mmCIF file of C-alpha atoms in Angstrom:
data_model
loop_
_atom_site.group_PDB
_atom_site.id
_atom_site.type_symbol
_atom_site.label_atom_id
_atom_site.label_comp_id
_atom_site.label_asym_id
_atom_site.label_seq_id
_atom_site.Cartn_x
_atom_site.Cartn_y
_atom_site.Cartn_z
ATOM 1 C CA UNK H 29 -11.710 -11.242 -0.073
ATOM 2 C CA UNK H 30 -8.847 -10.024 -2.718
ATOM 3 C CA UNK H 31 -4.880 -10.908 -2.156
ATOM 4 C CA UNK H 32 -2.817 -8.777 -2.664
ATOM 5 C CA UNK H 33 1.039 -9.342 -3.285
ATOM 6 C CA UNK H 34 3.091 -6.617 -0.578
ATOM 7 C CA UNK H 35 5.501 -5.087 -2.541
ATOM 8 C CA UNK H 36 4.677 -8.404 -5.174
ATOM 9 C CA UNK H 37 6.298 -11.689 -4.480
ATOM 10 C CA UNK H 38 9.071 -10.985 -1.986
ATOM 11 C CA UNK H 39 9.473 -14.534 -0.810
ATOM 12 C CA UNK H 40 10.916 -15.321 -3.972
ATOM 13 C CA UNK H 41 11.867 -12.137 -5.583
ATOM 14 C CA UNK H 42 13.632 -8.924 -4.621
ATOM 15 C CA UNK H 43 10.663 -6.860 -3.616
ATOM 16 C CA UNK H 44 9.507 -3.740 -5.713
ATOM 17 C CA UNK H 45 11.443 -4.513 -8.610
ATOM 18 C CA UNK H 46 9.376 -5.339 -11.712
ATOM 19 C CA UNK H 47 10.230 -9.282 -11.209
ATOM 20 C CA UNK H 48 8.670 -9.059 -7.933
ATOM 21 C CA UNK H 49 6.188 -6.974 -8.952
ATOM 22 C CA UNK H 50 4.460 -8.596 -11.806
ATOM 23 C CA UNK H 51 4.679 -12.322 -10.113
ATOM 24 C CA UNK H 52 1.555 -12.837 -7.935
ATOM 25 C CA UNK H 53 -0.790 -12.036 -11.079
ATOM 26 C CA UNK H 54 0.695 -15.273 -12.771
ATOM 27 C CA UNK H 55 -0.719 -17.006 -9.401
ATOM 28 C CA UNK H 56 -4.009 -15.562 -9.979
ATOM 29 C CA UNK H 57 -3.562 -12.969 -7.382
ATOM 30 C CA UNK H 58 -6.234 -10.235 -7.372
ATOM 31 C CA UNK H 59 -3.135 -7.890 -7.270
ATOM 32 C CA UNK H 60 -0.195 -6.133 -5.625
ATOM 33 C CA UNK H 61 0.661 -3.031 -3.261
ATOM 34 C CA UNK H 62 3.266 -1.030 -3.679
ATOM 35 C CA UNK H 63 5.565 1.978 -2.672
ATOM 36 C CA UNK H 64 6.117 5.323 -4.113
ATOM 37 C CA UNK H 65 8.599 7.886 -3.339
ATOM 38 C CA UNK H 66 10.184 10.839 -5.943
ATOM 39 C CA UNK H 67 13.066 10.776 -6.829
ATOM 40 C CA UNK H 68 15.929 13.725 -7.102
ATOM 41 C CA UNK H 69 14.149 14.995 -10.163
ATOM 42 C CA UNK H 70 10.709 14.383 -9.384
ATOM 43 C CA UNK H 71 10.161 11.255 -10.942
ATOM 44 C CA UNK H 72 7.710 8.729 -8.633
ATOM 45 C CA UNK H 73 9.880 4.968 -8.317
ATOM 46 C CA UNK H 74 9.097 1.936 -6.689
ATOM 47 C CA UNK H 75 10.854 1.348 -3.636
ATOM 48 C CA UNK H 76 9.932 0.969 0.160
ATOM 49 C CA UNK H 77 13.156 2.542 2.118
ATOM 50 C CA UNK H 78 13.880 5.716 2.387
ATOM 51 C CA UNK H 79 17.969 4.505 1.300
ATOM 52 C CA UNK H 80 19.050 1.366 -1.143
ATOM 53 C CA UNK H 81 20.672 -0.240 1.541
ATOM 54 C CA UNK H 82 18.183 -3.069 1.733
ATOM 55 C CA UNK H 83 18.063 -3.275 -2.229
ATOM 56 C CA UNK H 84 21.790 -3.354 -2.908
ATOM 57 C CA UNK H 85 23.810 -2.606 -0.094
ATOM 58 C CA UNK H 86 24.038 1.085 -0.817
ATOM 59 C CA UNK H 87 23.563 4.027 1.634
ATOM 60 C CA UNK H 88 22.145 6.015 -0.935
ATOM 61 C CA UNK H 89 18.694 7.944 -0.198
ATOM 62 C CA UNK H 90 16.824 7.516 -3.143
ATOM 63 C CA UNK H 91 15.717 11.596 -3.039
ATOM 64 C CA UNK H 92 19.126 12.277 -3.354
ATOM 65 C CA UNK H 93 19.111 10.273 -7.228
ATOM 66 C CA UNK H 94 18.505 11.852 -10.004
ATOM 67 C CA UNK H 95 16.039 8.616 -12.358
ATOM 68 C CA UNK H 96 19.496 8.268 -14.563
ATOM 69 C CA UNK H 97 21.655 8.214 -11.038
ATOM 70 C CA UNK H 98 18.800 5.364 -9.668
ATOM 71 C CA UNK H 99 19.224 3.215 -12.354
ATOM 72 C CA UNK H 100 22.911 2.729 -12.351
ATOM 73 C CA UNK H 101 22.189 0.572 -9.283
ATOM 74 C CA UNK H 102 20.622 -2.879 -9.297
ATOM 75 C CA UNK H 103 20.284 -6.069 -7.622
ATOM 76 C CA UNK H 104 20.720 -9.645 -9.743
ATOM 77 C CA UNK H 105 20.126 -7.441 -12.930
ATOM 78 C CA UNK H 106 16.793 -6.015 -11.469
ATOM 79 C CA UNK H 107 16.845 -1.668 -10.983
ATOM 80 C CA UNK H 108 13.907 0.209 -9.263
ATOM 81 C CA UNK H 109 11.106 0.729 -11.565
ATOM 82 C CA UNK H 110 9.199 4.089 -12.111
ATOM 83 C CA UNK H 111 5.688 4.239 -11.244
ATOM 84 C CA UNK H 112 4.623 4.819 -15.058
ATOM 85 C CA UNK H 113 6.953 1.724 -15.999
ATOM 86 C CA UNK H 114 4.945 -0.807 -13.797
ATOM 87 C CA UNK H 115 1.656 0.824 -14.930
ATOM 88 C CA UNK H 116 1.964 -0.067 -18.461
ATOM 89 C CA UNK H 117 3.171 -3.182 -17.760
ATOM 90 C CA UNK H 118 0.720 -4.584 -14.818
ATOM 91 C CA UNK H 119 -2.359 -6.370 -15.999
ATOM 92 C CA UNK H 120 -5.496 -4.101 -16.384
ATOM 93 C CA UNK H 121 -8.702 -4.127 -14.154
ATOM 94 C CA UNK H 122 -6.744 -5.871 -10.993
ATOM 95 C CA UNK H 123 -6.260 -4.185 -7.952
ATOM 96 C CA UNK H 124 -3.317 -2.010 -7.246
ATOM 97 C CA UNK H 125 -2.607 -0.387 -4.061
ATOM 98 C CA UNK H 126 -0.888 2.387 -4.346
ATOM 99 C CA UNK H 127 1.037 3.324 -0.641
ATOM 100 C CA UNK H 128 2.493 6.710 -0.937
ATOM 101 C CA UNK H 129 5.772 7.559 1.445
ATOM 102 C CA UNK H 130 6.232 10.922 0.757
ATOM 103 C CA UNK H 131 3.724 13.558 0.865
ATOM 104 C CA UNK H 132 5.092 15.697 -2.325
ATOM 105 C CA UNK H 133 4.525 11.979 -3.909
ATOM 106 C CA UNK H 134 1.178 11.718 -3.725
ATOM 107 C CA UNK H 135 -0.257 14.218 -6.115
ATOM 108 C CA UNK H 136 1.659 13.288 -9.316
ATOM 109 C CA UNK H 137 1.132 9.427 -8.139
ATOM 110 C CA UNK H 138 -2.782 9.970 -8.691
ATOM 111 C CA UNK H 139 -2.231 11.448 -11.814
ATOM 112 C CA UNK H 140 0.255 9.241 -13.462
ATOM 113 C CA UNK H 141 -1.800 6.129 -11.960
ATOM 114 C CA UNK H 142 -5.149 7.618 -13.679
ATOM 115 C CA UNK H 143 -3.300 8.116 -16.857
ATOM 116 C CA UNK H 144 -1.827 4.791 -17.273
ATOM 117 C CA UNK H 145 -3.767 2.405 -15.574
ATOM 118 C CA UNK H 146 -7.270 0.571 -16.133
ATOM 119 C CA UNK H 147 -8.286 -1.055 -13.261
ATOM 120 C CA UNK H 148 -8.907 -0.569 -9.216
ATOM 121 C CA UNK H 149 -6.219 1.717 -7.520
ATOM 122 C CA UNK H 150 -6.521 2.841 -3.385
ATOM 123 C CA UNK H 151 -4.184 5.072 -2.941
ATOM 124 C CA UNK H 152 -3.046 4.595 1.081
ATOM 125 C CA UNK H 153 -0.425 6.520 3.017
ATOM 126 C CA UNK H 154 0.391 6.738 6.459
ATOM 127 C CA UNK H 155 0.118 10.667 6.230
ATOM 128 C CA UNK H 156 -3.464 11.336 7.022
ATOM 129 C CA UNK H 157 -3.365 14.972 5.937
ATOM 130 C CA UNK H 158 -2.094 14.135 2.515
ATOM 131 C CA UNK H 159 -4.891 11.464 2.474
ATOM 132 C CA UNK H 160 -7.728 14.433 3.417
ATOM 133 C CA UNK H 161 -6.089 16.239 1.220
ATOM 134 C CA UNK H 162 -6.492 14.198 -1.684
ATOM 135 C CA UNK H 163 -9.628 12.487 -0.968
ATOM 136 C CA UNK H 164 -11.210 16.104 -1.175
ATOM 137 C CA UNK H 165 -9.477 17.003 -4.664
ATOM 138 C CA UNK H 166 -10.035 13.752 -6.318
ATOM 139 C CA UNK H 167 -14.133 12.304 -4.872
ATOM 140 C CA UNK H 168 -14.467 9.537 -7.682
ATOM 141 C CA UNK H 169 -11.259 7.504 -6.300
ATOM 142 C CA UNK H 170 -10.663 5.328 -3.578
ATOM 143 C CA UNK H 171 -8.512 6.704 -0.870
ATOM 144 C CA UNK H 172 -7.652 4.667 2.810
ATOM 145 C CA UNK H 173 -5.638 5.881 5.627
ATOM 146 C CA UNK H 174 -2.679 3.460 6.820
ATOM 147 C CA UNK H 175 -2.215 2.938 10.704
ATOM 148 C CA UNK H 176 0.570 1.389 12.210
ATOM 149 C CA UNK H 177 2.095 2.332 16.143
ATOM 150 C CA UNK H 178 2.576 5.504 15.141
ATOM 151 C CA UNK H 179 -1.470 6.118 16.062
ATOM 152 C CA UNK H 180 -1.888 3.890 19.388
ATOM 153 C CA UNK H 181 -2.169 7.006 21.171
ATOM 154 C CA UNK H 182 -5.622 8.253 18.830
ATOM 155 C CA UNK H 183 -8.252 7.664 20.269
ATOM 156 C CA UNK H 184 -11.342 5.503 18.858
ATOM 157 C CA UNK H 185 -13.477 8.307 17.937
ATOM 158 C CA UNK H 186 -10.695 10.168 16.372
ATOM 159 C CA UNK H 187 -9.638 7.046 14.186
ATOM 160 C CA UNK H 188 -13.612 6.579 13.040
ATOM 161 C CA UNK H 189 -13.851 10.254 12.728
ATOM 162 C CA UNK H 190 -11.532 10.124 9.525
ATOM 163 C CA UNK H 191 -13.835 8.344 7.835
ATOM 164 C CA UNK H 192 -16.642 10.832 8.111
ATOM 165 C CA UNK H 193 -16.332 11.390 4.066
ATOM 166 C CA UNK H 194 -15.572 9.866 0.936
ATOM 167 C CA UNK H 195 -12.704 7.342 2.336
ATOM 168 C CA UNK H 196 -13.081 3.585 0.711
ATOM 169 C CA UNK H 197 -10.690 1.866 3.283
ATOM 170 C CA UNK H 198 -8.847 1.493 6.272
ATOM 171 C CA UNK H 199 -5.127 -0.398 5.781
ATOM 172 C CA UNK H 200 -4.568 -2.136 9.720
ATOM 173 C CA UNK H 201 -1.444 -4.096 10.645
ATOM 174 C CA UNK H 202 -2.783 -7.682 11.228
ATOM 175 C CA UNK H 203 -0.194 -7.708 14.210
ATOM 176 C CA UNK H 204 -2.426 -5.515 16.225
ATOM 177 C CA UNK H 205 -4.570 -8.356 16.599
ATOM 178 C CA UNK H 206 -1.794 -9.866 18.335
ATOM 179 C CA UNK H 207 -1.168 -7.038 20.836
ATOM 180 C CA UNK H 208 -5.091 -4.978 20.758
ATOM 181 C CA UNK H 209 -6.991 -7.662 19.430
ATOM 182 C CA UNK H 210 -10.366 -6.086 21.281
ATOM 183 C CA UNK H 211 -9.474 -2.706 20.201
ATOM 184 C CA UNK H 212 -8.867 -3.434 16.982
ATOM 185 C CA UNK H 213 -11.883 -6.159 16.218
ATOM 186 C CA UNK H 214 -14.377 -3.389 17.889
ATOM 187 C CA UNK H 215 -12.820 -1.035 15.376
ATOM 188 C CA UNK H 216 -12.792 -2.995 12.651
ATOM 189 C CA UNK H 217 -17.122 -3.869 13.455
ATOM 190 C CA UNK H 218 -17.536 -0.558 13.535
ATOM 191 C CA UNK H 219 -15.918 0.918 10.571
ATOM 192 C CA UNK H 220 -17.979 -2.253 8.682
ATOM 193 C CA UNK H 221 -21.196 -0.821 9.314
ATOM 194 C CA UNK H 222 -20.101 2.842 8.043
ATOM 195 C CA UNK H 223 -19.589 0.559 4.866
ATOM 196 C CA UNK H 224 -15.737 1.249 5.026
ATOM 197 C CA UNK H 225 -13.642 -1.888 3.240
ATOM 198 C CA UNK H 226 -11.258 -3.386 5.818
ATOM 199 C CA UNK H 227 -7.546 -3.824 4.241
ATOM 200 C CA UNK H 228 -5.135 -6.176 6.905
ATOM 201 C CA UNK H 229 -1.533 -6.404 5.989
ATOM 202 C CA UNK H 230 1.505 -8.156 6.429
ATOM 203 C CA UNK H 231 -1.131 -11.986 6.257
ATOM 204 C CA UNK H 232 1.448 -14.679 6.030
ATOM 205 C CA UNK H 233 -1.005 -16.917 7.549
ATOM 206 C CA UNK H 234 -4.597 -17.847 6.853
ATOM 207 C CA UNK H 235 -4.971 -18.352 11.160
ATOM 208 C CA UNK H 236 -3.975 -14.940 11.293
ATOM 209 C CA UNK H 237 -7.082 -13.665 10.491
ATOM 210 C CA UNK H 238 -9.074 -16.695 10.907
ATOM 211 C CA UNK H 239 -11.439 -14.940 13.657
ATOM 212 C CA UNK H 240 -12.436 -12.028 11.756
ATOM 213 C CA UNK H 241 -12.645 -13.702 8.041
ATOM 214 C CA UNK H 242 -15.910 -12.128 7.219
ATOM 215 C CA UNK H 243 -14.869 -8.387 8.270
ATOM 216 C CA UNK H 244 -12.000 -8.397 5.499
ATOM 217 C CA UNK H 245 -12.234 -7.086 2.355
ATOM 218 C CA UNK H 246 -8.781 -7.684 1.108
ATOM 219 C CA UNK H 247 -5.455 -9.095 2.160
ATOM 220 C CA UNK H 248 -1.429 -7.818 1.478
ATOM 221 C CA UNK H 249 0.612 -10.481 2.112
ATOM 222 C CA UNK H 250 3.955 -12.091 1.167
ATOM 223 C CA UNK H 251 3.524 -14.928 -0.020
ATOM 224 C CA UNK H 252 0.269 -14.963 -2.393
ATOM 225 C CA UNK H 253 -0.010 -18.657 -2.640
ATOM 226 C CA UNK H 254 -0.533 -19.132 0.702
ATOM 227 C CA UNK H 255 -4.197 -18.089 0.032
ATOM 228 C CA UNK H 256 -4.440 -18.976 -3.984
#
């Protein structure tokens, strides 16, 4: 089973800046996941929210930033990093997962990520069709689709259906356990035997997912020293 930092060390840092980033591989984390969105000007940053409110108290949406505008704001000295920044600076052959927000993101994220980075990448989005779409354009990577409530209402055979062809891994909230925790486990057996790697995030516990141990395949959580 890999850890994986979400959006690096937030317990202790401001998540998706560089700082935050860049910690849980000096706890011998296997590696991180992160955000992308584009900003004004095309450029693909690090950030979760759609606005910097949570980052520095600003209203701002990030598409609305030109990269110069973006990096006039910060928080305790830290500004968002670009994509291409945290690439070249990221320790080569860990695992990076690569969640993409906005669809006109994703593209330009695989390209930049195979340019500048040595290593494992899944590439994840919540957007299925930019996930078919990209999974068909680019067959040597390693694509997953993210579900969240947004997809209670798909049925089981849809959600298998989806991995029909050339997808690595499915990214599951490990709260559904909490609330569908026969759904999901039944799910989650059955997408193991079509060989598909099982990806649970938020873990901030190790009883979380103490049931189903041997069906995960890696782990995003907030704290990587819970499990290192």
């Amino acid at each position: 089973m890999k850890i994986l930092g979400h959006r690096g060390l937030p317990v202790l840092y401001k998540e998706n800046t560089l700082q935050s980033l860049l910690a849980p591989f000096s706890f011998g984390a296997d590696g991180i996941e992160t955000d992308v969105r584009l900003t004004k000007d095309g450029v693909p940053v690090l950030i979760h929210d759609e606005t910097l409110t949570n980052f520095c108290g600003a209203g701002v949406r990030v598409g609305d930033l030109t990269l110069a505008e973006l990096k006039e704001y910060k928080s305790n000295g830290e500004t968002i990093p670009t994509l291409e920044e945290f690439l070249k600076l990221a320790p080569k052959n860990r695992c990076l997962n690569i969640e993409v927000k906005e669809y006109e993101a994703g593209e330009l994220s695989v390209l930049i990520c195979k340019t500048f980075y040595e290593g494992e990448i899944i590439f994840s989005s919540f957007n299925h069709r930019l996930i078919n779409e990209l999974k068909e354009r680019y067959s040597g990577l390693k694509f997953g689709y993210l579900f969240d409530e947004q997809h209670i209402s798909m049925s089981d055979e849809e959600i298998l259906a989806l991995f029909d062809k050339n997808t690595y891994s499915a990214h599951l909230p490990v709260i559904g356990l909490l609330y569908f925790p026969e759904r999901l486990v039944n799910i989650i057996k059955e997408l193991k035997k079509r060989e598909i790697k099982i990806v649970l995030w938020t873990v901030n516990s190790k009883n979380d997912i103490a049931r189903i141990t041997e069906y995960v395949d890696y782990v995003i959580t907030d704290d990587v020293r819970i499990f290192l």
